[in-house]
PDB file of C-alpha atoms in Angstrom:
ATOM      1  CA  MET A   1     -21.803  12.894 -53.908  1.00  0.00           C
ATOM      2  CA  LYS A   2     -18.826  14.710 -55.325  1.00  0.00           C
ATOM      3  CA  ILE A   3     -17.466  17.962 -53.953  1.00  0.00           C
ATOM      4  CA  LYS A   4     -15.053  20.270 -55.776  1.00  0.00           C
ATOM      5  CA  PHE A   5     -13.334  23.383 -54.439  1.00  0.00           C
ATOM      6  CA  TRP A   6     -13.135  26.495 -56.625  1.00  0.00           C
ATOM      7  CA  GLY A   7     -12.188  29.034 -53.950  1.00  0.00           C
ATOM      8  CA  VAL A   8     -10.658  28.248 -50.549  1.00  0.00           C
ATOM      9  CA  ARG A   9      -9.477  31.612 -49.167  1.00  0.00           C
ATOM     10  CA  GLY A  10     -11.183  33.739 -46.569  1.00  0.00           C
ATOM     11  CA  SER A  11     -11.724  37.479 -46.162  1.00  0.00           C
ATOM     12  CA  ILE A  12     -10.212  38.707 -49.438  1.00  0.00           C
ATOM     13  CA  GLY A  13      -8.698  37.285 -52.599  1.00  0.00           C
ATOM     14  CA  SER A  14      -4.959  36.696 -52.323  1.00  0.00           C
ATOM     15  CA  PRO A  15      -3.325  35.827 -55.673  1.00  0.00           C
ATOM     16  CA  ILE A  16       0.201  34.496 -55.564  1.00  0.00           C
ATOM     17  CA  ARG A  17       2.755  37.304 -55.824  1.00  0.00           C
ATOM     18  CA  PRO A  18       5.520  37.407 -58.476  1.00  0.00           C
ATOM     19  CA  GLU A  19       8.242  37.103 -55.842  1.00  0.00           C
ATOM     20  CA  ASN A  20       6.577  33.938 -54.545  1.00  0.00           C
ATOM     21  CA  VAL A  21       6.594  32.413 -58.020  1.00  0.00           C
ATOM     22  CA  LYS A  22      10.307  33.193 -58.335  1.00  0.00           C
ATOM     23  CA  HIS A  23      10.943  31.714 -54.891  1.00  0.00           C
ATOM     24  CA  LYS A  24       9.194  28.488 -55.889  1.00  0.00           C
ATOM     25  CA  ILE A  25      11.290  28.203 -59.044  1.00  0.00           C
ATOM     26  CA  GLU A  26      14.521  28.861 -57.145  1.00  0.00           C
ATOM     27  CA  LYS A  27      13.620  26.241 -54.542  1.00  0.00           C
ATOM     28  CA  ILE A  28      12.773  23.637 -57.173  1.00  0.00           C
ATOM     29  CA  LEU A  29      16.031  24.232 -59.030  1.00  0.00           C
ATOM     30  CA  SER A  30      18.049  24.032 -55.829  1.00  0.00           C
ATOM     31  CA  LEU A  31      16.556  20.629 -55.005  1.00  0.00           C
ATOM     32  CA  ALA A  32      16.891  19.100 -58.472  1.00  0.00           C
ATOM     33  CA  SER A  33      19.757  16.829 -59.468  1.00  0.00           C
ATOM     34  CA  PRO A  34      20.759  16.052 -63.079  1.00  0.00           C
ATOM     35  CA  THR A  35      18.893  12.744 -62.964  1.00  0.00           C
ATOM     36  CA  ASP A  36      15.703  14.548 -61.912  1.00  0.00           C
ATOM     37  CA  ILE A  37      15.484  16.436 -65.203  1.00  0.00           C
ATOM     38  CA  GLN A  38      16.706  13.847 -67.708  1.00  0.00           C
ATOM     39  CA  ASN A  39      13.336  13.319 -69.354  1.00  0.00           C
ATOM     40  CA  GLU A  40       9.643  14.079 -68.992  1.00  0.00           C
ATOM     41  CA  GLN A  41       9.015  11.075 -66.751  1.00  0.00           C
ATOM     42  CA  SER A  42      11.856  11.934 -64.338  1.00  0.00           C
ATOM     43  CA  ILE A  43      10.727  15.568 -64.184  1.00  0.00           C
ATOM     44  CA  HIS A  44       7.188  14.432 -63.391  1.00  0.00           C
ATOM     45  CA  SER A  45       8.414  12.082 -60.645  1.00  0.00           C
ATOM     46  CA  PHE A  46      10.658  14.772 -59.178  1.00  0.00           C
ATOM     47  CA  LEU A  47       7.871  17.357 -59.014  1.00  0.00           C
ATOM     48  CA  ASN A  48       5.557  14.824 -57.361  1.00  0.00           C
ATOM     49  CA  SER A  49       8.181  14.237 -54.660  1.00  0.00           C
ATOM     50  CA  LEU A  50       8.154  17.888 -53.588  1.00  0.00           C
ATOM     51  CA  SER A  51       6.013  19.430 -50.880  1.00  0.00           C
ATOM     52  CA  PHE A  52       2.707  20.887 -52.058  1.00  0.00           C
ATOM     53  CA  SER A  53       3.873  24.464 -51.500  1.00  0.00           C
ATOM     54  CA  SER A  54       6.984  23.931 -53.611  1.00  0.00           C
ATOM     55  CA  SER A  55       5.330  22.565 -56.726  1.00  0.00           C
ATOM     56  CA  SER A  56       1.821  24.015 -56.553  1.00  0.00           C
ATOM     57  CA  THR A  57      -0.393  26.553 -54.772  1.00  0.00           C
ATOM     58  CA  TYR A  58      -3.441  26.351 -52.543  1.00  0.00           C
ATOM     59  CA  GLY A  59      -4.992  29.185 -54.537  1.00  0.00           C
ATOM     60  CA  GLY A  60      -6.111  32.720 -53.821  1.00  0.00           C
ATOM     61  CA  ASN A  61      -9.807  32.746 -54.755  1.00  0.00           C
ATOM     62  CA  THR A  62     -12.446  33.213 -52.086  1.00  0.00           C
ATOM     63  CA  THR A  63     -15.159  30.774 -51.112  1.00  0.00           C
ATOM     64  CA  CYS A  64     -16.962  28.767 -53.755  1.00  0.00           C
ATOM     65  CA  VAL A  65     -17.671  25.038 -53.710  1.00  0.00           C
ATOM     66  CA  GLU A  66     -19.711  22.749 -55.940  1.00  0.00           C
ATOM     67  CA  ILE A  67     -21.482  19.530 -54.998  1.00  0.00           C
ATOM     68  CA  ARG A  68     -22.808  17.023 -57.525  1.00  0.00           C
ATOM     69  CA  ASP A  69     -25.279  14.267 -56.732  1.00  0.00           C
ATOM     70  CA  LYS A  70     -25.077  10.797 -58.268  1.00  0.00           C
ATOM     71  CA  ASN A  71     -26.879  12.021 -61.381  1.00  0.00           C
ATOM     72  CA  GLY A  72     -24.636  15.052 -61.839  1.00  0.00           C
ATOM     73  CA  ASN A  73     -27.124  17.649 -60.626  1.00  0.00           C
ATOM     74  CA  LEU A  74     -25.321  20.809 -59.492  1.00  0.00           C
ATOM     75  CA  ILE A  75     -25.369  22.516 -56.105  1.00  0.00           C
ATOM     76  CA  ILE A  76     -23.308  25.689 -55.711  1.00  0.00           C
ATOM     77  CA  ILE A  77     -22.233  26.862 -52.258  1.00  0.00           C
ATOM     78  CA  ASP A  78     -21.604  30.618 -51.988  1.00  0.00           C
ATOM     79  CA  GLY A  79     -20.209  32.873 -54.690  1.00  0.00           C
ATOM     80  CA  GLY A  80     -16.729  34.163 -53.882  1.00  0.00           C
ATOM     81  CA  THR A  81     -14.185  34.880 -56.600  1.00  0.00           C
ATOM     82  CA  GLY A  82     -13.782  31.146 -57.252  1.00  0.00           C
ATOM     83  CA  LEU A  83     -17.279  31.238 -58.748  1.00  0.00           C
ATOM     84  CA  ARG A  84     -15.993  32.876 -61.942  1.00  0.00           C
ATOM     85  CA  GLU A  85     -13.918  29.803 -62.832  1.00  0.00           C
ATOM     86  CA  LEU A  86     -16.835  27.493 -62.052  1.00  0.00           C
ATOM     87  CA  GLY A  87     -19.006  29.568 -64.376  1.00  0.00           C
ATOM     88  CA  ASN A  88     -16.453  29.380 -67.171  1.00  0.00           C
ATOM     89  CA  GLN A  89     -16.204  25.618 -66.761  1.00  0.00           C
ATOM     90  CA  ILE A  90     -19.945  24.859 -66.869  1.00  0.00           C
ATOM     91  CA  MET A  91     -20.468  27.036 -69.963  1.00  0.00           C
ATOM     92  CA  SER A  92     -19.406  23.991 -71.980  1.00  0.00           C
ATOM     93  CA  SER A  93     -22.444  22.128 -70.612  1.00  0.00           C
ATOM     94  CA  GLU A  94     -26.169  22.847 -70.810  1.00  0.00           C
ATOM     95  CA  PHE A  95     -25.550  26.157 -69.025  1.00  0.00           C
ATOM     96  CA  GLY A  96     -23.871  27.466 -72.173  1.00  0.00           C
ATOM     97  CA  LYS A  97     -27.063  26.690 -74.097  1.00  0.00           C
ATOM     98  CA  GLY A  98     -29.405  28.391 -71.655  1.00  0.00           C
ATOM     99  CA  ALA A  99     -30.764  25.066 -70.429  1.00  0.00           C
ATOM    100  CA  GLY A 100     -28.947  24.654 -67.103  1.00  0.00           C
ATOM    101  CA  HIS A 101     -30.375  24.293 -63.626  1.00  0.00           C
ATOM    102  CA  ALA A 102     -28.617  24.503 -60.260  1.00  0.00           C
ATOM    103  CA  TYR A 103     -29.376  24.971 -56.595  1.00  0.00           C
ATOM    104  CA  TRP A 104     -27.388  27.782 -55.021  1.00  0.00           C
ATOM    105  CA  VAL A 105     -26.896  27.608 -51.258  1.00  0.00           C
ATOM    106  CA  LEU A 106     -25.835  30.786 -49.433  1.00  0.00           C
ATOM    107  CA  THR A 107     -24.190  30.736 -46.002  1.00  0.00           C
ATOM    108  CA  HIS A 108     -24.068  34.526 -45.565  1.00  0.00           C
ATOM    109  CA  THR A 109     -23.286  37.599 -47.642  1.00  0.00           C
ATOM    110  CA  HIS A 110     -19.945  38.958 -46.527  1.00  0.00           C
ATOM    111  CA  TRP A 111     -18.041  40.214 -49.570  1.00  0.00           C
ATOM    112  CA  ASP A 112     -15.676  37.256 -49.816  1.00  0.00           C
ATOM    113  CA  HIS A 113     -18.683  34.973 -50.310  1.00  0.00           C
ATOM    114  CA  ILE A 114     -20.466  36.958 -53.026  1.00  0.00           C
ATOM    115  CA  GLN A 115     -17.679  38.781 -54.922  1.00  0.00           C
ATOM    116  CA  GLY A 116     -17.830  36.401 -57.870  1.00  0.00           C
ATOM    117  CA  ILE A 117     -21.574  36.612 -58.546  1.00  0.00           C
ATOM    118  CA  PRO A 118     -21.414  39.628 -60.904  1.00  0.00           C
ATOM    119  CA  PHE A 119     -18.853  37.757 -63.043  1.00  0.00           C
ATOM    120  CA  PHE A 120     -20.714  34.440 -63.246  1.00  0.00           C
ATOM    121  CA  ILE A 121     -21.432  34.160 -66.978  1.00  0.00           C
ATOM    122  CA  PRO A 122     -24.260  31.560 -66.793  1.00  0.00           C
ATOM    123  CA  LEU A 123     -26.358  34.160 -64.965  1.00  0.00           C
ATOM    124  CA  PHE A 124     -26.482  36.244 -68.171  1.00  0.00           C
ATOM    125  CA  LEU A 125     -28.095  33.527 -70.285  1.00  0.00           C
ATOM    126  CA  PRO A 126     -31.904  33.360 -70.476  1.00  0.00           C
ATOM    127  CA  GLY A 127     -33.205  29.860 -69.910  1.00  0.00           C
ATOM    128  CA  ASN A 128     -30.786  28.977 -67.135  1.00  0.00           C
ATOM    129  CA  HIS A 129     -32.425  28.607 -63.732  1.00  0.00           C
ATOM    130  CA  PHE A 130     -30.778  29.135 -60.352  1.00  0.00           C
ATOM    131  CA  GLU A 131     -32.702  28.294 -57.200  1.00  0.00           C
ATOM    132  CA  PHE A 132     -31.171  30.201 -54.294  1.00  0.00           C
ATOM    133  CA  ILE A 133     -31.590  28.389 -50.970  1.00  0.00           C
ATOM    134  CA  SER A 134     -30.774  30.091 -47.680  1.00  0.00           C
ATOM    135  CA  SER A 135     -31.707  30.446 -44.027  1.00  0.00           C
ATOM    136  CA  MET A 136     -31.342  34.217 -44.462  1.00  0.00           C
ATOM    137  CA  SER A 137     -34.852  35.604 -44.855  1.00  0.00           C
ATOM    138  CA  ASP A 138     -33.650  38.572 -46.937  1.00  0.00           C
ATOM    139  CA  ALA A 139     -31.119  36.880 -49.239  1.00  0.00           C
ATOM    140  CA  GLU A 140     -32.598  38.326 -52.433  1.00  0.00           C
ATOM    141  CA  LYS A 141     -32.581  41.855 -51.038  1.00  0.00           C
ATOM    142  CA  ARG A 142     -28.942  41.458 -49.967  1.00  0.00           C
ATOM    143  CA  LEU A 143     -27.839  40.370 -53.438  1.00  0.00           C
ATOM    144  CA  GLU A 144     -29.797  43.150 -55.115  1.00  0.00           C
ATOM    145  CA  HIS A 145     -27.940  45.631 -52.912  1.00  0.00           C
ATOM    146  CA  GLN A 146     -24.643  44.299 -54.255  1.00  0.00           C
ATOM    147  CA  PHE A 147     -25.730  45.371 -57.744  1.00  0.00           C
ATOM    148  CA  VAL A 148     -26.827  48.949 -57.066  1.00  0.00           C
ATOM    149  CA  PHE A 149     -25.200  51.341 -59.547  1.00  0.00           C
ATOM    150  CA  THR A 150     -22.801  52.834 -56.998  1.00  0.00           C
ATOM    151  CA  HIS A 151     -21.337  49.348 -56.452  1.00  0.00           C
ATOM    152  CA  PHE A 152     -21.621  47.754 -59.895  1.00  0.00           C
ATOM    153  CA  PRO A 153     -22.707  49.074 -63.309  1.00  0.00           C
ATOM    154  CA  VAL A 154     -25.119  46.209 -64.104  1.00  0.00           C
ATOM    155  CA  SER A 155     -28.298  45.637 -62.103  1.00  0.00           C
ATOM    156  CA  PHE A 156     -29.252  42.221 -60.752  1.00  0.00           C
ATOM    157  CA  ASP A 157     -32.390  42.258 -62.936  1.00  0.00           C
ATOM    158  CA  HIS A 158     -30.212  42.586 -66.044  1.00  0.00           C
ATOM    159  CA  TYR A 159     -28.954  39.035 -65.534  1.00  0.00           C
ATOM    160  CA  ALA A 160     -31.404  37.179 -67.739  1.00  0.00           C
ATOM    161  CA  ALA A 161     -31.297  33.730 -66.101  1.00  0.00           C
ATOM    162  CA  LYS A 162     -34.272  32.803 -63.962  1.00  0.00           C
ATOM    163  CA  LYS A 163     -33.538  33.424 -60.277  1.00  0.00           C
ATOM    164  CA  THR A 164     -35.809  32.123 -57.535  1.00  0.00           C
ATOM    165  CA  PHE A 165     -35.304  32.367 -53.776  1.00  0.00           C
ATOM    166  CA  GLN A 166     -36.386  29.937 -51.074  1.00  0.00           C
ATOM    167  CA  PHE A 167     -36.050  30.677 -47.374  1.00  0.00           C
ATOM    168  CA  ILE A 168     -35.651  27.677 -45.083  1.00  0.00           C
ATOM    169  CA  GLU A 169     -35.859  27.842 -41.325  1.00  0.00           C
ATOM    170  CA  GLU A 170     -32.832  26.620 -39.414  1.00  0.00           C
ATOM    171  CA  GLY A 171     -33.115  22.838 -39.180  1.00  0.00           C
ATOM    172  CA  GLU A 172     -35.811  22.592 -41.855  1.00  0.00           C
ATOM    173  CA  VAL A 173     -35.058  19.795 -44.332  1.00  0.00           C
ATOM    174  CA  VAL A 174     -35.142  20.761 -48.004  1.00  0.00           C
ATOM    175  CA  SER A 175     -34.799  18.560 -51.094  1.00  0.00           C
ATOM    176  CA  LEU A 176     -32.160  19.688 -53.572  1.00  0.00           C
ATOM    177  CA  GLY A 177     -33.265  17.629 -56.532  1.00  0.00           C
ATOM    178  CA  PRO A 178     -34.323  13.992 -56.350  1.00  0.00           C
ATOM    179  CA  ASN A 179     -31.312  12.713 -54.396  1.00  0.00           C
ATOM    180  CA  ILE A 180     -29.911  15.214 -51.877  1.00  0.00           C
ATOM    181  CA  LYS A 181     -31.550  16.561 -48.757  1.00  0.00           C
ATOM    182  CA  ALA A 182     -30.099  19.398 -46.721  1.00  0.00           C
ATOM    183  CA  PHE A 183     -30.696  21.446 -43.610  1.00  0.00           C
ATOM    184  CA  SER A 184     -28.943  24.337 -41.917  1.00  0.00           C
ATOM    185  CA  LYS A 185     -27.545  25.167 -38.504  1.00  0.00           C
ATOM    186  CA  ALA A 186     -26.532  28.649 -37.395  1.00  0.00           C
ATOM    187  CA  VAL A 187     -22.890  29.182 -36.455  1.00  0.00           C
ATOM    188  CA  ARG A 188     -21.186  31.992 -34.582  1.00  0.00           C
ATOM    189  CA  HIS A 189     -19.987  34.696 -36.971  1.00  0.00           C
ATOM    190  CA  PRO A 190     -20.305  38.507 -37.049  1.00  0.00           C
ATOM    191  CA  GLY A 191     -23.569  39.311 -38.821  1.00  0.00           C
ATOM    192  CA  GLY A 192     -24.625  35.662 -38.690  1.00  0.00           C
ATOM    193  CA  SER A 193     -23.836  32.659 -40.864  1.00  0.00           C
ATOM    194  CA  PHE A 194     -25.247  29.194 -41.505  1.00  0.00           C
ATOM    195  CA  SER A 195     -23.638  25.830 -42.023  1.00  0.00           C
ATOM    196  CA  TYR A 196     -25.386  23.133 -44.065  1.00  0.00           C
ATOM    197  CA  ARG A 197     -25.492  19.357 -43.943  1.00  0.00           C
ATOM    198  CA  PHE A 198     -26.074  17.588 -47.286  1.00  0.00           C
ATOM    199  CA  THR A 199     -27.108  13.906 -47.360  1.00  0.00           C
ATOM    200  CA  GLU A 200     -27.466  11.404 -50.189  1.00  0.00           C
ATOM    201  CA  GLU A 201     -28.047   7.669 -49.649  1.00  0.00           C
ATOM    202  CA  GLY A 202     -26.699   7.759 -46.114  1.00  0.00           C
ATOM    203  CA  LYS A 203     -23.565   9.745 -47.018  1.00  0.00           C
ATOM    204  CA  SER A 204     -23.146  13.265 -45.691  1.00  0.00           C
ATOM    205  CA  ILE A 205     -21.115  16.388 -46.415  1.00  0.00           C
ATOM    206  CA  ILE A 206     -21.153  19.313 -43.976  1.00  0.00           C
ATOM    207  CA  PHE A 207     -20.050  22.776 -45.039  1.00  0.00           C
ATOM    208  CA  ALA A 208     -19.191  24.854 -41.954  1.00  0.00           C
ATOM    209  CA  SER A 209     -17.110  27.797 -43.033  1.00  0.00           C
ATOM    210  CA  ASP A 210     -17.098  31.192 -41.266  1.00  0.00           C
ATOM    211  CA  ALA A 211     -17.801  29.554 -37.943  1.00  0.00           C
ATOM    212  CA  GLU A 212     -16.135  30.498 -34.675  1.00  0.00           C
ATOM    213  CA  PHE A 213     -15.637  27.777 -32.104  1.00  0.00           C
ATOM    214  CA  ASN A 214     -13.352  28.697 -29.218  1.00  0.00           C
ATOM    215  CA  LEU A 215     -12.432  27.203 -25.857  1.00  0.00           C
ATOM    216  CA  GLU A 216     -15.436  28.784 -24.153  1.00  0.00           C
ATOM    217  CA  GLU A 217     -17.897  27.320 -26.646  1.00  0.00           C
ATOM    218  CA  MET A 218     -16.253  23.901 -26.505  1.00  0.00           C
ATOM    219  CA  GLU A 219     -17.705  23.525 -23.000  1.00  0.00           C
ATOM    220  CA  ASN A 220     -21.250  23.715 -24.402  1.00  0.00           C
ATOM    221  CA  ILE A 221     -20.922  22.093 -27.789  1.00  0.00           C
ATOM    222  CA  ASP A 222     -23.096  18.989 -27.460  1.00  0.00           C
ATOM    223  CA  THR A 223     -25.756  20.153 -29.939  1.00  0.00           C
ATOM    224  CA  TYR A 224     -23.075  20.827 -32.542  1.00  0.00           C
ATOM    225  CA  ILE A 225     -21.406  17.474 -31.927  1.00  0.00           C
ATOM    226  CA  ASP A 226     -24.749  15.812 -32.689  1.00  0.00           C
ATOM    227  CA  TYR A 227     -24.995  17.897 -35.870  1.00  0.00           C
ATOM    228  CA  PHE A 228     -21.477  16.995 -37.052  1.00  0.00           C
ATOM    229  CA  ARG A 229     -21.716  13.371 -35.939  1.00  0.00           C
ATOM    230  CA  ASP A 230     -20.542  10.696 -38.403  1.00  0.00           C
ATOM    231  CA  ALA A 231     -20.162  13.118 -41.305  1.00  0.00           C
ATOM    232  CA  ASP A 232     -18.247  11.606 -44.193  1.00  0.00           C
ATOM    233  CA  VAL A 233     -16.755  15.005 -45.043  1.00  0.00           C
ATOM    234  CA  LEU A 234     -16.636  18.053 -42.767  1.00  0.00           C
ATOM    235  CA  VAL A 235     -15.458  21.238 -44.486  1.00  0.00           C
ATOM    236  CA  PHE A 236     -14.525  23.438 -41.560  1.00  0.00           C
ATOM    237  CA  ASP A 237     -13.246  26.972 -40.998  1.00  0.00           C
ATOM    238  CA  THR A 238      -9.596  26.826 -39.897  1.00  0.00           C
ATOM    239  CA  GLN A 239      -8.496  30.351 -40.770  1.00  0.00           C
ATOM    240  CA  TYR A 240      -6.383  30.951 -37.657  1.00  0.00           C
ATOM    241  CA  THR A 241      -3.667  29.174 -35.782  1.00  0.00           C
ATOM    242  CA  PHE A 242      -4.672  28.347 -32.205  1.00  0.00           C
ATOM    243  CA  GLU A 243      -2.525  31.226 -30.895  1.00  0.00           C
ATOM    244  CA  GLU A 244      -4.178  33.680 -33.283  1.00  0.00           C
ATOM    245  CA  SER A 245      -7.649  32.478 -32.357  1.00  0.00           C
ATOM    246  CA  LEU A 246      -7.000  33.450 -28.726  1.00  0.00           C
ATOM    247  CA  GLN A 247      -6.186  36.989 -29.861  1.00  0.00           C
ATOM    248  CA  LYS A 248      -9.133  37.289 -32.263  1.00  0.00           C
ATOM    249  CA  ILE A 249     -12.157  36.399 -30.172  1.00  0.00           C
ATOM    250  CA  ASP A 250     -15.407  37.324 -31.957  1.00  0.00           C
ATOM    251  CA  TRP A 251     -13.699  37.665 -35.332  1.00  0.00           C
ATOM    252  CA  GLY A 252     -15.789  34.730 -36.506  1.00  0.00           C
ATOM    253  CA  HIS A 253     -13.245  32.019 -37.352  1.00  0.00           C
ATOM    254  CA  SER A 254     -11.744  28.870 -35.855  1.00  0.00           C
ATOM    255  CA  SER A 255      -8.423  27.039 -35.675  1.00  0.00           C
ATOM    256  CA  ALA A 256      -7.256  23.647 -36.914  1.00  0.00           C
ATOM    257  CA  SER A 257      -6.871  22.293 -33.378  1.00  0.00           C
ATOM    258  CA  ILE A 258     -10.460  23.171 -32.464  1.00  0.00           C
ATOM    259  CA  ALA A 259     -11.668  21.689 -35.749  1.00  0.00           C
ATOM    260  CA  THR A 260      -9.737  18.498 -35.044  1.00  0.00           C
ATOM    261  CA  ASP A 261     -11.178  18.232 -31.517  1.00  0.00           C
ATOM    262  CA  ILE A 262     -14.699  18.590 -32.908  1.00  0.00           C
ATOM    263  CA  ALA A 263     -14.106  16.089 -35.714  1.00  0.00           C
ATOM    264  CA  LEU A 264     -12.714  13.506 -33.293  1.00  0.00           C
ATOM    265  CA  ARG A 265     -15.561  13.900 -30.834  1.00  0.00           C
ATOM    266  CA  ALA A 266     -18.149  13.688 -33.611  1.00  0.00           C
ATOM    267  CA  LYS A 267     -16.445  10.694 -35.261  1.00  0.00           C
ATOM    268  CA  VAL A 268     -16.090  12.515 -38.579  1.00  0.00           C
ATOM    269  CA  LYS A 269     -14.363  10.504 -41.309  1.00  0.00           C
ATOM    270  CA  LYS A 270     -12.657  13.301 -43.268  1.00  0.00           C
ATOM    271  CA  LEU A 271     -11.888  16.846 -42.055  1.00  0.00           C
ATOM    272  CA  VAL A 272     -11.139  19.428 -44.748  1.00  0.00           C
ATOM    273  CA  MET A 273      -9.318  22.536 -43.511  1.00  0.00           C
ATOM    274  CA  PHE A 274     -10.826  25.553 -45.272  1.00  0.00           C
ATOM    275  CA  HIS A 275     -11.112  29.359 -45.497  1.00  0.00           C
ATOM    276  CA  HIS A 276      -7.360  29.985 -45.413  1.00  0.00           C
ATOM    277  CA  ASP A 277      -6.106  33.302 -44.111  1.00  0.00           C
ATOM    278  CA  PRO A 278      -5.201  35.685 -46.979  1.00  0.00           C
ATOM    279  CA  SER A 279      -1.897  36.583 -45.291  1.00  0.00           C
ATOM    280  CA  TYR A 280      -0.661  32.968 -45.361  1.00  0.00           C
ATOM    281  CA  ASP A 281       1.527  31.998 -48.295  1.00  0.00           C
ATOM    282  CA  ASP A 282       1.752  28.387 -49.461  1.00  0.00           C
ATOM    283  CA  GLU A 283       4.691  27.560 -47.200  1.00  0.00           C
ATOM    284  CA  LYS A 284       2.838  28.875 -44.145  1.00  0.00           C
ATOM    285  CA  LEU A 285      -0.197  26.787 -45.087  1.00  0.00           C
ATOM    286  CA  ASP A 286       2.036  23.710 -45.352  1.00  0.00           C
ATOM    287  CA  LEU A 287       3.195  24.354 -41.785  1.00  0.00           C
ATOM    288  CA  VAL A 288      -0.375  24.866 -40.548  1.00  0.00           C
ATOM    289  CA  TYR A 289      -1.329  21.560 -42.127  1.00  0.00           C
ATOM    290  CA  LEU A 290       1.618  19.687 -40.609  1.00  0.00           C
ATOM    291  CA  ARG A 291       0.780  21.096 -37.179  1.00  0.00           C
ATOM    292  CA  ALA A 292      -2.781  19.854 -37.570  1.00  0.00           C
ATOM    293  CA  LEU A 293      -1.575  16.357 -38.423  1.00  0.00           C
ATOM    294  CA  LYS A 294       0.759  16.304 -35.408  1.00  0.00           C
ATOM    295  CA  TYR A 295      -2.034  17.536 -33.141  1.00  0.00           C
ATOM    296  CA  LYS A 296      -4.295  14.749 -34.353  1.00  0.00           C
ATOM    297  CA  GLU A 297      -1.564  12.152 -33.737  1.00  0.00           C
ATOM    298  CA  MET A 298      -1.123  13.377 -30.158  1.00  0.00           C
ATOM    299  CA  PHE A 299      -4.750  12.742 -29.219  1.00  0.00           C
ATOM    300  CA  ASP A 300      -5.799  10.006 -31.617  1.00  0.00           C
ATOM    301  CA  PRO A 301      -2.725   8.217 -33.012  1.00  0.00           C
ATOM    302  CA  HIS A 302      -4.637   5.161 -34.148  1.00  0.00           C
ATOM    303  CA  GLY A 303      -7.904   6.818 -35.156  1.00  0.00           C
ATOM    304  CA  LYS A 304      -9.430   6.815 -38.619  1.00  0.00           C
ATOM    305  CA  LEU A 305      -9.909  10.571 -38.981  1.00  0.00           C
ATOM    306  CA  GLU A 306      -8.301  11.844 -42.190  1.00  0.00           C
ATOM    307  CA  ILE A 307      -7.293  15.500 -42.334  1.00  0.00           C
ATOM    308  CA  ILE A 308      -6.665  17.240 -45.631  1.00  0.00           C
ATOM    309  CA  MET A 309      -6.063  20.836 -46.702  1.00  0.00           C
ATOM    310  CA  ALA A 310      -8.442  22.416 -49.194  1.00  0.00           C
ATOM    311  CA  TYR A 311      -6.921  23.748 -52.392  1.00  0.00           C
ATOM    312  CA  GLU A 312      -8.371  24.987 -55.649  1.00  0.00           C
ATOM    313  CA  GLY A 313      -9.248  22.007 -57.808  1.00  0.00           C
ATOM    314  CA  LEU A 314      -9.480  19.504 -54.952  1.00  0.00           C
ATOM    315  CA  GLU A 315     -12.188  16.892 -55.621  1.00  0.00           C
ATOM    316  CA  ILE A 316     -13.621  14.446 -53.096  1.00  0.00           C
ATOM    317  CA  GLU A 317     -16.158  11.698 -53.686  1.00  0.00           C
ATOM    318  CA  VAL A 318     -18.224  10.099 -50.911  1.00  0.00           C
TER     319      VAL A 318
END
């Protein structure tokens, strides 16, 4: 399986501000020496030596992730603002000819997870087929409500692609094409949300965004540890710092330290920090990431757990 991130922010889109762009440029120039900018190769090497926040950006689009099986079949997870870029990209494939097919898995329908759906161009083309999969029994009704005229000028029915909806009970295994099987598990979040575990040929990816795990729940987490156990990739909600999570009980999100504890206990191979707070700029996210790495080293200095920070464009293959 391959997983690619199109939107990694939580709550609301947070595009980089002009003053942040200027700050990045000023920082880069202050660090450069004459030899760093002699030619294209030296410039490239110099930029690669900088911290991620200095030379790039984690991105400001809200939740959208794609998974591809070994044959290239497409699974879309949620439809935040990152979905628009995914739609633009796949228009060069069979989706641009009205011959595309994808499974579309929905975790829940808070705005930051569906904001991009009205702007997803492949939905306009007749012949394309999107199979919506969810453990929400009323997913179709929820999406239709997003398109009522007082919210958006185009109705959901106006999108000419074929749209089918399948409800799956929590824990029920569903086939997403010939290669991938998936099932859901409810997670704590205001209004409810579901995580999903995707498996192909013994490899597994778990998507567990918008999930609150706090110190109280860590005392009774055995069923979740079994669910997360031995995942090759665990995409996990780490919106808050640990200090913030103590102040925001029942807000529906977790911290990097809790995510790391869970990943270590469940023997996860790769933890992907996800659903970044919209108030965090790139430098703050760098610090959050470094703190997570230090926390992991304190409790498991010789372990094999890899921790990475999600950013727009990140691709992982398992």
